[in-house]
Coordinates of C-alpha atoms and ligand atoms in Angstrom, one line a residue:
M1 CA 54.0 -24.4 20.8
E2 CA 53.5 -27.7 22.4
K3 CA 50.6 -29.7 21.0
K4 CA 47.7 -30.1 23.4
Q5 CA 47.0 -33.6 24.5
Y6 CA 43.8 -35.1 23.0
E7 CA 41.1 -35.6 25.5
R8 CA 38.3 -38.1 24.7
P9 CA 34.8 -36.7 24.8
I10 CA 32.7 -38.2 27.5
I11 CA 28.9 -38.8 27.4
K12 CA 27.5 -38.8 31.0
S13 CA 24.0 -40.0 31.6
L14 CA 21.7 -37.8 33.6
N15 CA 19.7 -39.6 36.2
A16 CA 16.2 -38.4 37.1
G17 CA 16.8 -38.8 40.7
L18 CA 19.8 -39.5 42.9
M19 CA 19.9 -42.7 44.9
N20 CA 18.9 -42.3 48.4
K21 CA 19.6 -44.5 51.3
F22 CA 16.9 -46.9 50.3
G23 CA 18.1 -47.3 46.8
T24 CA 17.0 -45.7 43.6
R25 CA 13.6 -44.1 43.3
T26 CA 10.8 -46.6 42.5
E27 CA 7.7 -44.4 43.2
Y28 CA 7.2 -43.0 39.8
A29 CA 3.7 -44.0 38.7
P30 CA 2.7 -43.1 35.2
M31 CA 0.1 -40.4 35.2
T32 CA -2.9 -41.3 33.0
H33 CA -5.2 -38.2 33.7
I34 CA -4.8 -34.5 34.4
D35 CA -7.9 -33.0 36.0
N36 CA -9.9 -35.9 34.8
V37 CA -8.8 -35.5 31.2
A38 CA -7.0 -38.5 29.8
V39 CA -3.4 -37.8 28.8
K40 CA -3.8 -40.0 25.7
D41 CA -6.8 -37.7 24.6
L42 CA -4.6 -34.6 25.2
I43 CA -1.7 -36.1 23.2
R44 CA -4.1 -37.1 20.4
E45 CA -5.4 -33.5 20.2
F46 CA -2.3 -31.5 20.7
G47 CA 0.6 -33.8 20.0
S48 CA 3.7 -34.5 21.9
P49 CA 5.8 -33.2 23.6
L50 CA 3.1 -31.3 25.5
F51 CA 3.0 -28.9 28.4
V52 CA -0.2 -28.8 30.3
L53 CA -1.1 -26.4 33.1
S54 CA -4.0 -27.0 35.3
E55 CA -6.2 -23.9 35.9
R56 CA -8.0 -25.6 38.7
K57 CA -4.8 -26.4 40.5
I58 CA -3.6 -22.8 40.1
R59 CA -6.8 -21.4 41.4
D60 CA -6.7 -23.8 44.4
N61 CA -3.1 -22.9 45.1
F62 CA -3.8 -19.2 45.0
K63 CA -7.0 -19.5 47.1
T64 CA -5.2 -21.6 49.8
A65 CA -2.2 -19.2 50.0
K66 CA -4.5 -16.1 50.1
R67 CA -6.6 -17.7 52.9
I68 CA -3.6 -18.7 54.9
F69 CA -2.1 -15.1 54.9
E70 CA -5.5 -13.4 55.4
T71 CA -6.2 -15.5 58.4
R72 CA -3.0 -14.3 59.9
Y73 CA -2.8 -10.7 58.8
P74 CA -5.5 -8.1 58.1
K75 CA -3.9 -6.4 55.1
V76 CA -2.6 -8.7 52.4
Q77 CA -2.1 -8.1 48.7
F78 CA -0.6 -10.6 46.2
A79 CA 1.1 -9.5 43.0
W80 CA 1.7 -12.1 40.4
S81 CA 5.4 -12.4 39.5
Y82 CA 5.4 -12.2 35.7
K83 CA 8.8 -13.6 35.3
T84 CA 7.6 -16.9 36.9
N85 CA 5.2 -17.4 34.0
Y86 CA 4.0 -14.7 31.7
I87 CA 1.6 -16.6 29.4
N88 CA -1.4 -14.2 29.3
A89 CA -3.9 -17.0 30.1
I90 CA -1.9 -17.7 33.3
C91 CA -1.4 -14.1 34.4
N92 CA -5.1 -13.5 33.9
I93 CA -6.1 -16.4 36.2
F94 CA -4.2 -14.7 39.0
H95 CA -5.6 -11.3 38.1
Q96 CA -9.1 -12.7 38.2
E97 CA -8.3 -14.1 41.7
G98 CA -7.3 -10.6 42.8
S99 CA -3.6 -10.5 42.1
W100 CA -1.8 -7.4 41.1
A101 CA 1.3 -7.7 38.8
E102 CA 5.0 -7.6 39.7
V103 CA 7.3 -7.0 36.8
V104 CA 10.9 -6.6 36.1
S105 CA 11.1 -5.2 32.6
R106 CA 9.3 -3.0 30.1
F107 CA 8.2 -6.1 28.2
E108 CA 6.5 -7.5 31.3
Y109 CA 5.1 -4.0 32.2
E110 CA 3.4 -3.6 28.9
K111 CA 2.1 -7.1 29.1
A112 CA 0.5 -6.4 32.5
L113 CA -1.1 -3.2 31.1
K114 CA -2.5 -5.2 28.1
N115 CA -3.9 -7.7 30.5
G116 CA -5.9 -4.9 32.0
V117 CA -3.9 -4.3 35.3
P118 CA -4.1 -0.6 36.1
G119 CA -0.7 1.2 36.4
K120 CA -1.4 1.7 40.1
K121 CA -1.4 -2.0 40.6
I122 CA 1.8 -2.8 38.8
L123 CA 4.9 -3.1 41.0
F124 CA 7.9 -2.3 39.0
N125 CA 11.0 -4.1 40.2
G126 CA 14.4 -4.7 38.5
P127 CA 17.9 -3.1 38.2
D128 CA 17.6 -2.2 34.5
K129 CA 14.9 0.4 34.1
T130 CA 15.6 3.0 31.4
D131 CA 14.5 6.6 31.7
D132 CA 11.7 5.9 29.3
D133 CA 10.6 2.9 31.5
L134 CA 10.6 5.2 34.6
R135 CA 8.8 7.9 32.8
T136 CA 6.0 5.5 31.8
A137 CA 5.8 4.1 35.3
I138 CA 5.7 7.6 36.8
K139 CA 2.8 8.6 34.4
N140 CA 0.9 5.5 35.2
D141 CA 1.4 6.1 39.0
S142 CA 3.0 2.6 39.4
P143 CA 4.9 1.8 42.6
I144 CA 8.6 1.9 41.5
H145 CA 11.0 -0.3 43.5
I146 CA 14.3 1.5 43.4
D147 CA 17.2 -0.9 43.0
H148 CA 20.3 1.3 43.3
L149 CA 21.4 4.9 43.7
D150 CA 21.8 5.6 40.0
E151 CA 18.1 4.8 39.6
L152 CA 17.2 6.9 42.6
Y153 CA 19.1 10.1 41.2
R154 CA 17.6 9.5 37.8
L155 CA 14.1 9.4 39.4
I156 CA 14.7 12.7 41.2
E157 CA 15.6 14.3 37.9
L158 CA 12.6 12.7 36.1
A159 CA 10.2 13.8 38.9
T160 CA 11.6 17.3 38.5
E161 CA 11.1 17.2 34.8
L162 CA 7.5 15.7 35.0
K163 CA 6.5 17.8 37.9
V164 CA 4.9 14.8 39.7
K165 CA 5.9 12.9 42.9
P166 CA 6.4 9.3 42.0
R167 CA 5.4 6.6 44.5
V168 CA 8.6 4.7 45.3
A169 CA 9.9 1.8 47.5
I170 CA 13.4 0.6 47.9
R171 CA 14.6 -2.9 47.4
V172 CA 16.4 -4.1 50.5
N173 CA 18.8 -7.1 50.7
M174 CA 20.0 -8.6 53.9
D175 CA 21.5 -11.5 56.0
T176 CA 18.7 -13.8 56.9
G177 CA 21.0 -16.6 58.0
V178 CA 20.6 -18.5 54.7
Y179 CA 23.6 -18.6 52.6
P180 CA 24.7 -17.6 50.0
M181 CA 23.0 -14.4 50.6
W182 CA 21.0 -12.9 47.9
D183 CA 22.6 -9.5 47.9
R184 CA 22.9 -8.7 44.1
F185 CA 19.9 -6.4 44.0
G186 CA 18.9 -3.5 46.2
F187 CA 20.3 -1.7 49.2
N188 CA 21.9 -3.7 52.0
Y189 CA 20.3 -3.7 55.5
E190 CA 23.4 -4.4 57.6
N191 CA 25.8 -2.1 56.2
G192 CA 23.7 1.0 56.2
Q193 CA 23.0 1.3 52.4
A194 CA 19.2 0.9 53.1
W195 CA 19.2 3.8 55.5
D196 CA 21.4 5.8 53.1
A197 CA 18.8 5.4 50.4
I198 CA 15.9 6.2 52.7
N199 CA 17.7 9.4 54.0
K200 CA 18.3 10.4 50.4
I201 CA 14.7 9.9 49.5
M202 CA 13.5 11.8 52.5
A203 CA 15.9 14.6 52.0
T204 CA 14.3 15.5 48.6
D205 CA 10.7 16.4 48.4
K206 CA 10.5 14.9 44.9
L207 CA 9.8 11.3 45.8
N208 CA 7.0 9.7 47.9
L209 CA 8.4 6.8 49.9
I210 CA 5.5 4.4 50.3
G211 CA 7.0 1.0 50.6
L212 CA 9.9 -1.3 51.4
H213 CA 10.7 -4.4 49.2
C214 CA 12.8 -7.6 49.7
H215 CA 13.1 -10.9 47.9
I216 CA 15.4 -13.1 50.0
G217 CA 15.9 -15.9 47.6
T218 CA 14.0 -18.7 45.7
Y219 CA 13.0 -22.2 46.8
M220 CA 13.7 -21.2 50.3
L221 CA 13.5 -24.2 52.6
V222 CA 13.9 -22.2 55.9
P223 CA 10.6 -20.4 56.9
S224 CA 12.3 -18.7 59.9
A225 CA 14.5 -16.8 57.4
Y226 CA 11.3 -14.9 56.6
G227 CA 10.9 -14.0 60.2
V228 CA 14.4 -12.5 60.2
A229 CA 13.7 -10.6 57.0
A230 CA 10.3 -9.3 58.2
N231 CA 11.9 -8.2 61.5
K232 CA 14.5 -6.1 59.5
M233 CA 11.9 -4.6 57.1
A234 CA 9.7 -3.7 60.1
D235 CA 12.7 -2.1 61.9
L236 CA 13.3 0.1 58.8
A237 CA 9.6 1.0 58.6
L238 CA 9.4 1.9 62.2
G239 CA 12.6 3.8 62.0
V240 CA 11.1 5.9 59.1
K241 CA 8.1 6.6 61.3
K242 CA 10.3 7.7 64.2
R243 CA 12.7 9.8 62.3
Y244 CA 10.5 11.4 59.7
N245 CA 7.0 10.9 61.2
K246 CA 6.0 9.0 58.0
A247 CA 4.1 5.7 58.0
I248 CA 5.3 3.3 55.4
S249 CA 2.1 2.0 53.7
Y250 CA 3.4 -1.5 52.6
I251 CA 6.1 -4.1 53.1
D252 CA 6.6 -6.3 50.2
M253 CA 8.1 -9.6 51.3
G254 CA 8.8 -10.9 47.7
G255 CA 8.5 -14.5 46.8
G256 CA 10.7 -17.5 47.4
F257 CA 8.5 -20.1 49.1
A258 CA 9.5 -23.5 48.0
S259 CA 7.1 -25.4 45.7
K260 CA 5.9 -28.9 46.2
N261 CA 7.3 -30.4 43.0
T262 CA 10.2 -32.8 43.3
L263 CA 13.3 -31.3 41.9
K264 CA 15.7 -33.4 39.9
G265 CA 18.3 -34.8 42.3
S266 CA 16.3 -34.2 45.5
L267 CA 16.4 -37.0 47.9
Q268 CA 12.8 -37.0 48.9
L269 CA 9.5 -36.0 47.4
G270 CA 8.8 -32.3 47.4
V271 CA 5.4 -32.8 49.2
D272 CA 7.3 -34.6 52.0
Y273 CA 10.0 -32.2 52.9
V274 CA 9.0 -28.7 51.6
P275 CA 7.6 -26.4 54.3
E276 CA 3.9 -25.6 54.2
I277 CA 2.9 -22.2 53.2
N278 CA 1.4 -21.6 56.6
Q279 CA 5.0 -21.9 58.1
Y280 CA 6.1 -19.1 56.0
A281 CA 2.9 -17.1 56.6
E282 CA 3.4 -17.6 60.4
A283 CA 6.9 -16.4 60.3
I284 CA 6.2 -13.3 58.4
C285 CA 2.7 -12.3 59.9
S286 CA 3.5 -12.9 63.6
T287 CA 6.7 -10.9 63.1
L288 CA 5.0 -7.9 61.6
L289 CA 2.1 -8.0 64.0
N290 CA 4.4 -8.0 67.0
A291 CA 6.9 -5.4 65.6
G292 CA 5.2 -2.5 67.3
F293 CA 3.2 -0.7 64.6
E294 CA 0.3 1.4 65.7
K295 CA -3.0 -0.4 64.8
D296 CA -4.0 2.1 62.3
E297 CA -0.5 2.2 60.8
L298 CA 0.0 -1.5 60.2
P299 CA 1.5 -1.7 56.8
Y300 CA 0.0 -3.7 54.0
L301 CA 1.8 -7.0 53.5
Y302 CA 2.6 -7.5 49.6
L303 CA 3.6 -10.9 48.4
E304 CA 5.1 -11.8 45.0
T305 CA 5.0 -15.5 45.5
G306 CA 5.8 -17.3 42.1
R307 CA 6.7 -20.9 41.9
A308 CA 4.8 -22.1 45.0
L309 CA 1.6 -21.2 43.3
I310 CA 2.2 -22.7 40.0
D311 CA 5.0 -25.4 39.8
D312 CA 2.8 -28.2 40.9
A313 CA 0.1 -27.2 38.4
G314 CA 2.4 -27.9 35.4
F315 CA 2.8 -31.3 33.7
Y316 CA 4.8 -32.4 30.7
Ligands
PLP1 C1 11.7 -9.7 42.8 C2 11.1 -11.1 42.7 N1 9.9 -11.3 43.1 C3 9.3 -12.5 43.1 C4 10.0 -13.5 42.5 C5 9.2 -15.0 42.5 O1 10.0 -15.8 43.2 P1 9.5 -17.3 43.5 O2 9.1 -17.9 42.2 O3 10.7 -18.0 44.2 O4 8.4 -17.2 44.5 C6 11.3 -13.5 42.0 C7 12.0 -14.6 41.4 O5 13.2 -14.6 41.3 C8 11.9 -12.2 42.1 O6 13.1 -11.9 41.7

């Protein structure tokens, strides 16, 4: 066997920011205080390295987002995405502000219960729920977001076994014009999978279809993609009403709004080029309001916004 040629290891430096057309970044000013507390004092008390999260900033971010959506749409409910940050103190800030919980695993599910969130207010997402997870969610009356057909069939069996009608939604993925498409999870809109899942749910009397869920990506810089997504979700909901005379009670638009922090390698400051929450809100809310729902059947708008509510509240 021929001996492989020796390749010299290379150490490559990582730069905090790429050079833009004006040269390298110069605008980093050392931060001396966080919420009026001197960084020096924090380090003296807690040591270094240190991660600090500002409760005040988190509450401000949440209140602003809530106000922006509620000004534009009458039925809004936020659910804190546990995967974004599941430190109990953080989750509880969001719960105190009125957020439900959005979870993707049994670990997160149990955490939400321990944080005092009632089962009815825990949205159970994710592709990997075991039968035991599903049984627990059914018994607690949590909305279960079905990810794939295997889960759908198992739910029908469990509903039969437990003699209850679980409240379910389906996760929908779709082409929003932003690529690559987030199509790993859920049922596709364009190729008919979403309708196939809906028809299968409606064909059995074992499941109660109450919602539709999507999460089109993360750090999405194009607000109009949410208009496209909301339009497709509304089309499904209105289709269910037309075909089965059943009003869908909520449309969950997931998360994905870009946060204001400056990511490594980005050309400009996050605050300068990231869209405002009101641009996302406008795209979603006006699309849903104009979709053609009867006034008394306007679905709730659920939001699982994660990073946009917390990224800029963290310092290290
Ligand atoms: C289903 C779901 N909801 C919400 C979120 C939160 O997303 P973001 O932090 O981009 O708002 C994620 C994150 O990937 C997710 O997968």
